[in-house]
mmCIF file of C-alpha atoms in Angstrom:
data_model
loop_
_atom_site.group_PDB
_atom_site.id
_atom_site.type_symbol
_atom_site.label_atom_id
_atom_site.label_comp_id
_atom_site.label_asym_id
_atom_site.label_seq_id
_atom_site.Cartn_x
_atom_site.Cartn_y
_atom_site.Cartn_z
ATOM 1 C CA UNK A 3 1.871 45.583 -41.934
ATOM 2 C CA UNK A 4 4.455 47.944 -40.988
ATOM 3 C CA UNK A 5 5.670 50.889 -42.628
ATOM 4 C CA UNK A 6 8.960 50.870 -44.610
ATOM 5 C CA UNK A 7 11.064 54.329 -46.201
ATOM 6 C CA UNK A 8 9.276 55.150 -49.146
ATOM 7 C CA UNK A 9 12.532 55.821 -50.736
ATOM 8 C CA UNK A 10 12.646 52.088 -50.784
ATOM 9 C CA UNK A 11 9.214 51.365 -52.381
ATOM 10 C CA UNK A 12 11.210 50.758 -55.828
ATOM 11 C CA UNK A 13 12.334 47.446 -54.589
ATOM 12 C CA UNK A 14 8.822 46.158 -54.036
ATOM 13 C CA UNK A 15 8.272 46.423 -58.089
ATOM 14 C CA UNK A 16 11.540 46.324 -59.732
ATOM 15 C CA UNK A 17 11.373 45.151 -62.697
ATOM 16 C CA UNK A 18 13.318 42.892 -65.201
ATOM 17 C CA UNK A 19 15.179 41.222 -66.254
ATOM 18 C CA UNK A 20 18.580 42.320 -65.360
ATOM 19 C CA UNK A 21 19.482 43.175 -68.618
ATOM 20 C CA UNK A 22 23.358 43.963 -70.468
ATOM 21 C CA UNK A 23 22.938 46.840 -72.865
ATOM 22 C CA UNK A 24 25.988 47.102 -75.803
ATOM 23 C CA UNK A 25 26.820 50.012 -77.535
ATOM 24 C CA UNK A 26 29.740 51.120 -80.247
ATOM 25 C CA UNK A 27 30.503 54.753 -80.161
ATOM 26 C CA UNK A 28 32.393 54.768 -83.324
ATOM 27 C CA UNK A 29 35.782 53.776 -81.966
ATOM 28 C CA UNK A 30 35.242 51.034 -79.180
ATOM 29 C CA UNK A 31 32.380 49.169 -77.704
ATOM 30 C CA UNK A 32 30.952 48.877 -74.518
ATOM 31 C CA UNK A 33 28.353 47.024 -71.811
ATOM 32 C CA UNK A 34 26.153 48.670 -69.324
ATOM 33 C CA UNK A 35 23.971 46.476 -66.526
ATOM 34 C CA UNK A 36 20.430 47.755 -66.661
ATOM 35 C CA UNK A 37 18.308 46.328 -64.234
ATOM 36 C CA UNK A 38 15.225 49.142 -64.734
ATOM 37 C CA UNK A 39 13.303 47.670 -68.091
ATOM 38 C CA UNK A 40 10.075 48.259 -69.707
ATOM 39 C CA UNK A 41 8.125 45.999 -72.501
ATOM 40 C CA UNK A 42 6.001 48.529 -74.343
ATOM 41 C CA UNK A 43 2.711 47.077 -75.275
ATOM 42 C CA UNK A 44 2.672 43.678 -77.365
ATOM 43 C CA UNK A 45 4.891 45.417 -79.620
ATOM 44 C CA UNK A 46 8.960 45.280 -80.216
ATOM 45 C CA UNK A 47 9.391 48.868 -78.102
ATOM 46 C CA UNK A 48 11.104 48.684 -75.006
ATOM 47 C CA UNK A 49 12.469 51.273 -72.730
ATOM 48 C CA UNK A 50 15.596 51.206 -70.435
ATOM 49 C CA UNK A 51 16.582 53.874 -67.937
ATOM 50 C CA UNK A 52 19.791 55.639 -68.038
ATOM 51 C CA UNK A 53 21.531 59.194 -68.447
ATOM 52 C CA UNK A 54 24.367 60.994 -68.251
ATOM 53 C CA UNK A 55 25.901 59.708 -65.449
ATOM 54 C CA UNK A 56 26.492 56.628 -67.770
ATOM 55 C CA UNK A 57 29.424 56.300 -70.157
ATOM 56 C CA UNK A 58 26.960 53.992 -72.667
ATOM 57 C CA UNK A 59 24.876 57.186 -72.579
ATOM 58 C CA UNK A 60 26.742 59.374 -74.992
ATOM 59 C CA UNK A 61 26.937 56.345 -77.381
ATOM 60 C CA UNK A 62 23.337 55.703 -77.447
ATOM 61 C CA UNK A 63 22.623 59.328 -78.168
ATOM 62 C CA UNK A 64 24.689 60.007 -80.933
ATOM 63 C CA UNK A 65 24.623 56.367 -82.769
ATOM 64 C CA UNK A 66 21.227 55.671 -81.783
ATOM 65 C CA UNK A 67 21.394 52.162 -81.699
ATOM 66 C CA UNK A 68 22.298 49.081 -79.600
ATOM 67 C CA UNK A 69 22.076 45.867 -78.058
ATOM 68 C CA UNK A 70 19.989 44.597 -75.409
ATOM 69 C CA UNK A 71 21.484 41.460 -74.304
ATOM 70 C CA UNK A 72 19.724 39.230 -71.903
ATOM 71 C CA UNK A 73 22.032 37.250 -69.712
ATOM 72 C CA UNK A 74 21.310 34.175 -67.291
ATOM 73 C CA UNK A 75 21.411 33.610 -63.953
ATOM 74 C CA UNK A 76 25.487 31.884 -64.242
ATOM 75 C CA UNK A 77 26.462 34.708 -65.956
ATOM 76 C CA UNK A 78 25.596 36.790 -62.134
ATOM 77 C CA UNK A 79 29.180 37.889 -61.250
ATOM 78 C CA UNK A 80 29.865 39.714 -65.249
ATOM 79 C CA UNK A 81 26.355 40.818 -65.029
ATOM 80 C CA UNK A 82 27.680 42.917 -61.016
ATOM 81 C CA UNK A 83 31.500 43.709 -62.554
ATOM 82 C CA UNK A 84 30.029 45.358 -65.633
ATOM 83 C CA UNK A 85 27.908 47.778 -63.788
ATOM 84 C CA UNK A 86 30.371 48.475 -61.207
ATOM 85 C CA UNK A 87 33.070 49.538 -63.564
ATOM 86 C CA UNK A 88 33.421 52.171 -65.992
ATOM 87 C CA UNK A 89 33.841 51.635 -69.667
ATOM 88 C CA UNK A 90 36.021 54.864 -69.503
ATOM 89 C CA UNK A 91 39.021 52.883 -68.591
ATOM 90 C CA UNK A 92 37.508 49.619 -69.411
ATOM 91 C CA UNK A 93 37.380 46.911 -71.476
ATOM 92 C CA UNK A 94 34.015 45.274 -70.451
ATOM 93 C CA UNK A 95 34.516 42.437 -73.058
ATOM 94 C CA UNK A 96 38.014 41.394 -72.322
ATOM 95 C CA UNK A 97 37.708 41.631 -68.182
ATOM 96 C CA UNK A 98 34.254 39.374 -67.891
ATOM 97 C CA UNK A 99 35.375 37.100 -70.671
ATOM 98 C CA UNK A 100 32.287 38.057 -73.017
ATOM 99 C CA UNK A 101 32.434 37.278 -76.822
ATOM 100 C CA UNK A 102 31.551 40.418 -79.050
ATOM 101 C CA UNK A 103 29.335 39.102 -82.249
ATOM 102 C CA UNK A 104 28.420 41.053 -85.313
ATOM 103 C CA UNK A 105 24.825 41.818 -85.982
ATOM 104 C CA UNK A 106 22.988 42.550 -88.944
ATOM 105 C CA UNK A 107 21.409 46.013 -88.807
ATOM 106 C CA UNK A 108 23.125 47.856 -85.861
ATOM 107 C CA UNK A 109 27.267 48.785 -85.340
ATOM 108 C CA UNK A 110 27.025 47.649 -80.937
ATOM 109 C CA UNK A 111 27.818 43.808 -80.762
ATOM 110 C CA UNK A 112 25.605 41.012 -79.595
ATOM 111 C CA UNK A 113 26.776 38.346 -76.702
ATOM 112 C CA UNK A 114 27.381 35.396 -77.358
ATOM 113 C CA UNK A 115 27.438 34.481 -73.744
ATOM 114 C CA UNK A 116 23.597 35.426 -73.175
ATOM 115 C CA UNK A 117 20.509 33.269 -73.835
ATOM 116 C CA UNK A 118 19.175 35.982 -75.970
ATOM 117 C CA UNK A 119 20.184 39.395 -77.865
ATOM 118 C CA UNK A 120 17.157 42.358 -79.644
ATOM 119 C CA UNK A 121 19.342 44.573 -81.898
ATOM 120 C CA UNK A 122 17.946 47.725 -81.262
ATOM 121 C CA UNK A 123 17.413 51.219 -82.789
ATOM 122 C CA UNK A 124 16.814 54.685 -80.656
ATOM 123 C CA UNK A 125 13.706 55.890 -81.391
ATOM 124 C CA UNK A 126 12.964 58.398 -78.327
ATOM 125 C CA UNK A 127 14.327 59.982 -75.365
ATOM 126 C CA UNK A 128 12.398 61.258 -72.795
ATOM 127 C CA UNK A 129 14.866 63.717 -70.712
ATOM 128 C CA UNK A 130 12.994 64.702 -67.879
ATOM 129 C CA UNK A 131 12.540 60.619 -66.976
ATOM 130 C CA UNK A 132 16.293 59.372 -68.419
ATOM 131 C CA UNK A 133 14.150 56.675 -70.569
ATOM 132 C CA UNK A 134 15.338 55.602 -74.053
ATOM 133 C CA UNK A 135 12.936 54.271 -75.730
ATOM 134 C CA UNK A 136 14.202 51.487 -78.606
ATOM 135 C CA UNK A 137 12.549 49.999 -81.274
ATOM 136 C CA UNK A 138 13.638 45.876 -81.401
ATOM 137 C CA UNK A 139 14.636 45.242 -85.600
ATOM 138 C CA UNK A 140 16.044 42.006 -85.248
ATOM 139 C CA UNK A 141 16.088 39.398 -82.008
ATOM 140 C CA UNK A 142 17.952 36.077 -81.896
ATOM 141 C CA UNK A 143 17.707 33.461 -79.211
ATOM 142 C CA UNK A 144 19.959 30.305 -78.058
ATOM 143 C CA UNK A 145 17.559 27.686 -77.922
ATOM 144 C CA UNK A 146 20.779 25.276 -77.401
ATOM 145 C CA UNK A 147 21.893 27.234 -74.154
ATOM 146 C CA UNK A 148 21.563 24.640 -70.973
ATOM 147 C CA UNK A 149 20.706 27.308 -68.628
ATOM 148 C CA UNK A 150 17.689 29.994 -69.547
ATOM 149 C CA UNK A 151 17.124 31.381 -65.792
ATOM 150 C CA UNK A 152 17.262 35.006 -65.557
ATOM 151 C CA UNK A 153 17.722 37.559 -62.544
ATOM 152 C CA UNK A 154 15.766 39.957 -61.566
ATOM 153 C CA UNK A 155 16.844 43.093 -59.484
ATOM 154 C CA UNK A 156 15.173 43.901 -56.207
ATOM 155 C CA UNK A 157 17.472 47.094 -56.198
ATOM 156 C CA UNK A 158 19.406 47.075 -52.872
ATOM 157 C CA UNK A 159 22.416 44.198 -53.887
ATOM 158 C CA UNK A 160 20.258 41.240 -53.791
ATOM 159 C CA UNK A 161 18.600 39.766 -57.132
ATOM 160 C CA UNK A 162 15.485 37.342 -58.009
ATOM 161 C CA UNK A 163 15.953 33.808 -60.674
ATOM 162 C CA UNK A 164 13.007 32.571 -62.559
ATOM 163 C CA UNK A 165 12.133 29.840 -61.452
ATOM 164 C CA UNK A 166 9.562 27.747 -61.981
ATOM 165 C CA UNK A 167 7.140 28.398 -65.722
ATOM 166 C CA UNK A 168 3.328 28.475 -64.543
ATOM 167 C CA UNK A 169 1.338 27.986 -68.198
ATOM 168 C CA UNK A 170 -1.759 29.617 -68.327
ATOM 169 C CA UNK A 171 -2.006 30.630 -71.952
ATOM 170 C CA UNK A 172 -5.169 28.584 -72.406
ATOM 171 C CA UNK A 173 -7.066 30.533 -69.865
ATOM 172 C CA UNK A 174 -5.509 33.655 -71.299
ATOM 173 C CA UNK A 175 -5.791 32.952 -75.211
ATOM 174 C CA UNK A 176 -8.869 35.022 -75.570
ATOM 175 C CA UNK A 177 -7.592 38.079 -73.681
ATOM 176 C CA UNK A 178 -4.090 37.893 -76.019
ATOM 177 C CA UNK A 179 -3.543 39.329 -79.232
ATOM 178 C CA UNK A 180 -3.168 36.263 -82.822
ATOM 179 C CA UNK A 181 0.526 36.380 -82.876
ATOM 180 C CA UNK A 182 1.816 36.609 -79.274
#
Protein backbone atom coordinates (compact mmCIF):
# COMPACT_ATOMS: atom_id res chain seq x y z
CA UNK A 1 0.00 0.00 0.00
CA UNK A 2 0.99 3.45 -0.53
CA UNK A 3 0.28 6.42 1.34
CA UNK A 4 -2.41 8.92 0.20
CA UNK A 5 -3.13 12.89 1.82
CA UNK A 6 -4.94 12.28 4.80
CA UNK A 7 -7.02 15.20 3.94
CA UNK A 8 -8.47 12.76 1.52
CA UNK A 9 -9.19 9.83 3.92
CA UNK A 10 -13.03 11.06 3.88
CA UNK A 11 -13.46 9.57 0.51
CA UNK A 12 -12.46 6.10 1.61
CA UNK A 13 -15.81 6.08 3.98
CA UNK A 14 -18.21 8.49 2.65
CA UNK A 15 -21.23 7.72 3.36
CA UNK A 16 -24.82 7.74 1.87
CA UNK A 17 -26.89 8.03 0.14
CA UNK A 18 -26.64 11.22 -1.68
CA UNK A 19 -29.47 12.63 -0.20
CA UNK A 20 -31.90 16.10 -1.26
CA UNK A 21 -32.85 17.86 1.94
CA UNK A 22 -36.22 20.42 1.56
CA UNK A 23 -36.91 23.09 3.69
CA UNK A 24 -39.73 26.12 3.83
CA UNK A 25 -38.53 29.14 5.63
CA UNK A 26 -41.86 30.70 5.92
CA UNK A 27 -41.96 32.44 2.56
CA UNK A 28 -40.35 30.04 -0.13
CA UNK A 29 -38.93 26.61 -0.22
CA UNK A 30 -35.81 25.20 -0.98
CA UNK A 31 -33.36 21.90 -1.79
CA UNK A 32 -29.94 21.28 -0.52
CA UNK A 33 -27.65 18.05 -1.85
CA UNK A 34 -26.32 16.33 1.23
CA UNK A 35 -24.10 13.68 0.52
CA UNK A 36 -22.64 13.36 4.45
CA UNK A 37 -25.62 11.12 6.25
CA UNK A 38 -25.94 9.23 9.37
CA UNK A 39 -28.71 6.41 10.42
CA UNK A 40 -28.82 6.66 14.19
CA UNK A 41 -29.26 3.31 15.74
CA UNK A 42 -32.35 1.08 14.56
CA UNK A 43 -34.33 4.00 15.32
CA UNK A 44 -36.05 6.93 12.99
CA UNK A 45 -32.97 9.57 14.03
CA UNK A 46 -30.77 10.54 11.43
CA UNK A 47 -28.18 13.18 11.19
CA UNK A 48 -27.04 15.32 8.15
CA UNK A 49 -24.12 17.72 8.09
CA UNK A 50 -24.46 21.28 7.27
CA UNK A 51 -24.00 24.98 8.64
CA UNK A 52 -23.95 28.27 7.93
CA UNK A 53 -22.37 28.38 4.88
CA UNK A 54 -25.73 26.85 3.62
CA UNK A 55 -28.78 28.89 2.69
CA UNK A 56 -31.17 25.65 3.90
CA UNK A 57 -29.34 26.28 7.18
CA UNK A 58 -31.19 29.26 8.53
CA UNK A 59 -34.48 27.47 7.58
CA UNK A 60 -33.77 24.39 9.43
CA UNK A 61 -32.88 26.37 12.51
CA UNK A 62 -35.66 28.48 12.93
CA UNK A 63 -38.60 26.06 11.50
CA UNK A 64 -37.04 23.04 12.71
CA UNK A 65 -38.30 20.78 10.33
CA UNK A 66 -37.83 19.25 6.85
CA UNK A 67 -37.58 16.83 4.23
CA UNK A 68 -35.11 14.30 3.51
CA UNK A 69 -35.70 13.22 0.08
CA UNK A 70 -33.90 10.29 -1.35
CA UNK A 71 -33.33 10.53 -5.05
CA UNK A 72 -32.12 7.79 -7.67
CA UNK A 73 -29.39 7.32 -9.62
CA UNK A 74 -31.42 9.15 -13.12
CA UNK A 75 -32.17 11.87 -11.14
CA UNK A 76 -27.78 12.45 -11.03
CA UNK A 77 -27.59 15.78 -12.96
CA UNK A 78 -30.66 17.72 -10.39
CA UNK A 79 -29.07 15.88 -7.61
CA UNK A 80 -25.11 18.08 -8.94
CA UNK A 81 -27.25 21.49 -10.10
CA UNK A 82 -28.97 21.69 -6.72
CA UNK A 83 -25.85 21.68 -4.72
CA UNK A 84 -23.99 23.83 -6.99
CA UNK A 85 -26.44 26.65 -6.90
CA UNK A 86 -27.72 28.81 -4.33
CA UNK A 87 -31.30 28.94 -3.24
CA UNK A 88 -30.57 32.72 -2.62
CA UNK A 89 -31.33 33.53 -6.16
CA UNK A 90 -32.84 30.25 -6.92
CA UNK A 91 -35.63 28.43 -7.61
CA UNK A 92 -34.38 24.80 -7.04
CA UNK A 93 -37.88 23.37 -7.96
CA UNK A 94 -38.59 25.19 -11.13
CA UNK A 95 -34.74 24.92 -12.69
CA UNK A 96 -34.35 20.84 -12.11
CA UNK A 97 -37.97 20.26 -12.98
CA UNK A 98 -38.83 18.77 -9.38
CA UNK A 99 -42.53 18.54 -8.22
CA UNK A 100 -43.11 20.13 -4.65
CA UNK A 101 -45.81 17.78 -2.65
CA UNK A 102 -47.56 18.58 0.57
CA UNK A 103 -46.86 16.50 3.59
CA UNK A 104 -48.71 15.80 6.56
CA UNK A 105 -46.87 16.98 9.68
CA UNK A 106 -44.06 19.34 8.43
CA UNK A 107 -44.41 22.98 6.22
CA UNK A 108 -40.86 21.81 3.62
CA UNK A 109 -42.34 19.78 0.61
CA UNK A 110 -41.71 16.20 -0.34
CA UNK A 111 -40.45 15.11 -4.09
CA UNK A 112 -42.29 13.58 -6.04
CA UNK A 113 -39.44 12.82 -8.31
CA UNK A 114 -37.51 10.62 -5.59
CA UNK A 115 -38.03 6.92 -4.75
CA UNK A 116 -38.55 7.89 -1.21
CA UNK A 117 -39.26 11.04 1.20
CA UNK A 118 -38.90 10.92 5.78
CA UNK A 119 -40.70 14.14 6.87
CA UNK A 120 -38.58 15.22 9.45
CA UNK A 121 -38.50 17.28 12.70
CA UNK A 122 -35.17 19.08 14.30
CA UNK A 123 -34.51 17.66 17.33
CA UNK A 124 -30.66 18.66 17.98
CA UNK A 125 -27.83 20.59 16.78
CA UNK A 126 -24.55 19.91 17.61
CA UNK A 127 -22.48 23.28 16.69
CA UNK A 128 -19.08 22.43 17.18
CA UNK A 129 -19.66 19.28 14.45
CA UNK A 130 -22.45 21.26 11.99
CA UNK A 131 -24.75 17.97 12.59
CA UNK A 132 -28.56 18.29 12.77
CA UNK A 133 -29.87 15.71 14.18
CA UNK A 134 -33.80 14.90 12.95
CA UNK A 135 -36.25 12.81 14.25
CA UNK A 136 -38.18 10.82 11.01
CA UNK A 137 -42.42 11.33 11.91
CA UNK A 138 -43.69 10.15 8.82
CA UNK A 139 -41.79 8.25 5.65
CA UNK A 140 -43.43 7.36 2.33
CA UNK A 141 -41.95 5.27 -0.42
CA UNK A 142 -42.71 4.72 -4.35
CA UNK A 143 -42.88 1.18 -4.59
CA UNK A 144 -44.21 1.88 -8.36
CA UNK A 145 -40.92 3.86 -9.30
CA UNK A 146 -38.96 1.70 -12.20
CA UNK A 147 -35.66 2.76 -11.05
CA UNK A 148 -34.64 2.42 -7.05
CA UNK A 149 -30.64 2.76 -7.54
CA UNK A 150 -29.14 5.30 -5.43
CA UNK A 151 -25.66 7.22 -5.47
CA UNK A 152 -23.36 7.36 -3.18
CA UNK A 153 -20.66 10.17 -2.81
CA UNK A 154 -16.99 9.33 -2.77
CA UNK A 155 -16.45 13.18 -2.16
CA UNK A 156 -14.05 14.42 -4.90
CA UNK A 157 -16.85 14.73 -8.13
CA UNK A 158 -17.25 11.13 -8.72
CA UNK A 159 -20.29 9.09 -7.10
CA UNK A 160 -21.09 5.20 -6.30
CA UNK A 161 -24.89 3.28 -7.62
CA UNK A 162 -26.19 0.38 -5.71
CA UNK A 163 -25.97 -2.17 -7.42
CA UNK A 164 -26.49 -5.45 -6.91
CA UNK A 165 -28.89 -6.59 -3.28
CA UNK A 166 -26.75 -9.39 -1.41
CA UNK A 167 -29.62 -11.00 1.19
CA UNK A 168 -28.27 -12.16 4.21
CA UNK A 169 -31.04 -11.47 6.67
CA UNK A 170 -31.32 -15.15 7.54
CA UNK A 171 -27.81 -15.35 8.79
CA UNK A 172 -28.37 -12.02 10.47
CA UNK A 173 -32.02 -12.50 11.99
CA UNK A 174 -30.72 -13.34 15.38
CA UNK A 175 -28.28 -10.42 15.67
CA UNK A 176 -31.40 -7.86 14.45
CA UNK A 177 -33.87 -6.33 16.50
CA UNK A 178 -38.29 -7.95 15.97
CA UNK A 179 -39.32 -5.16 13.78
CA UNK A 180 -36.41 -4.24 11.47
Amino acid sequence: MKTMPISKAFTLIEPGPVVLITTNDGEKNNIMTISWTMVMDFSPRFAITTGSWNYSYNALRNSKECIIAIPTVDLLDQIVGVGTCSGVDTDKFEKFGLTPLNGKHVGAPLIQECLANIECKVIDIVEKHNIIVLEGVEAYFDDEREEKRTIHAIGDGTFVVDGEKLDRREMMRSKLPEDV
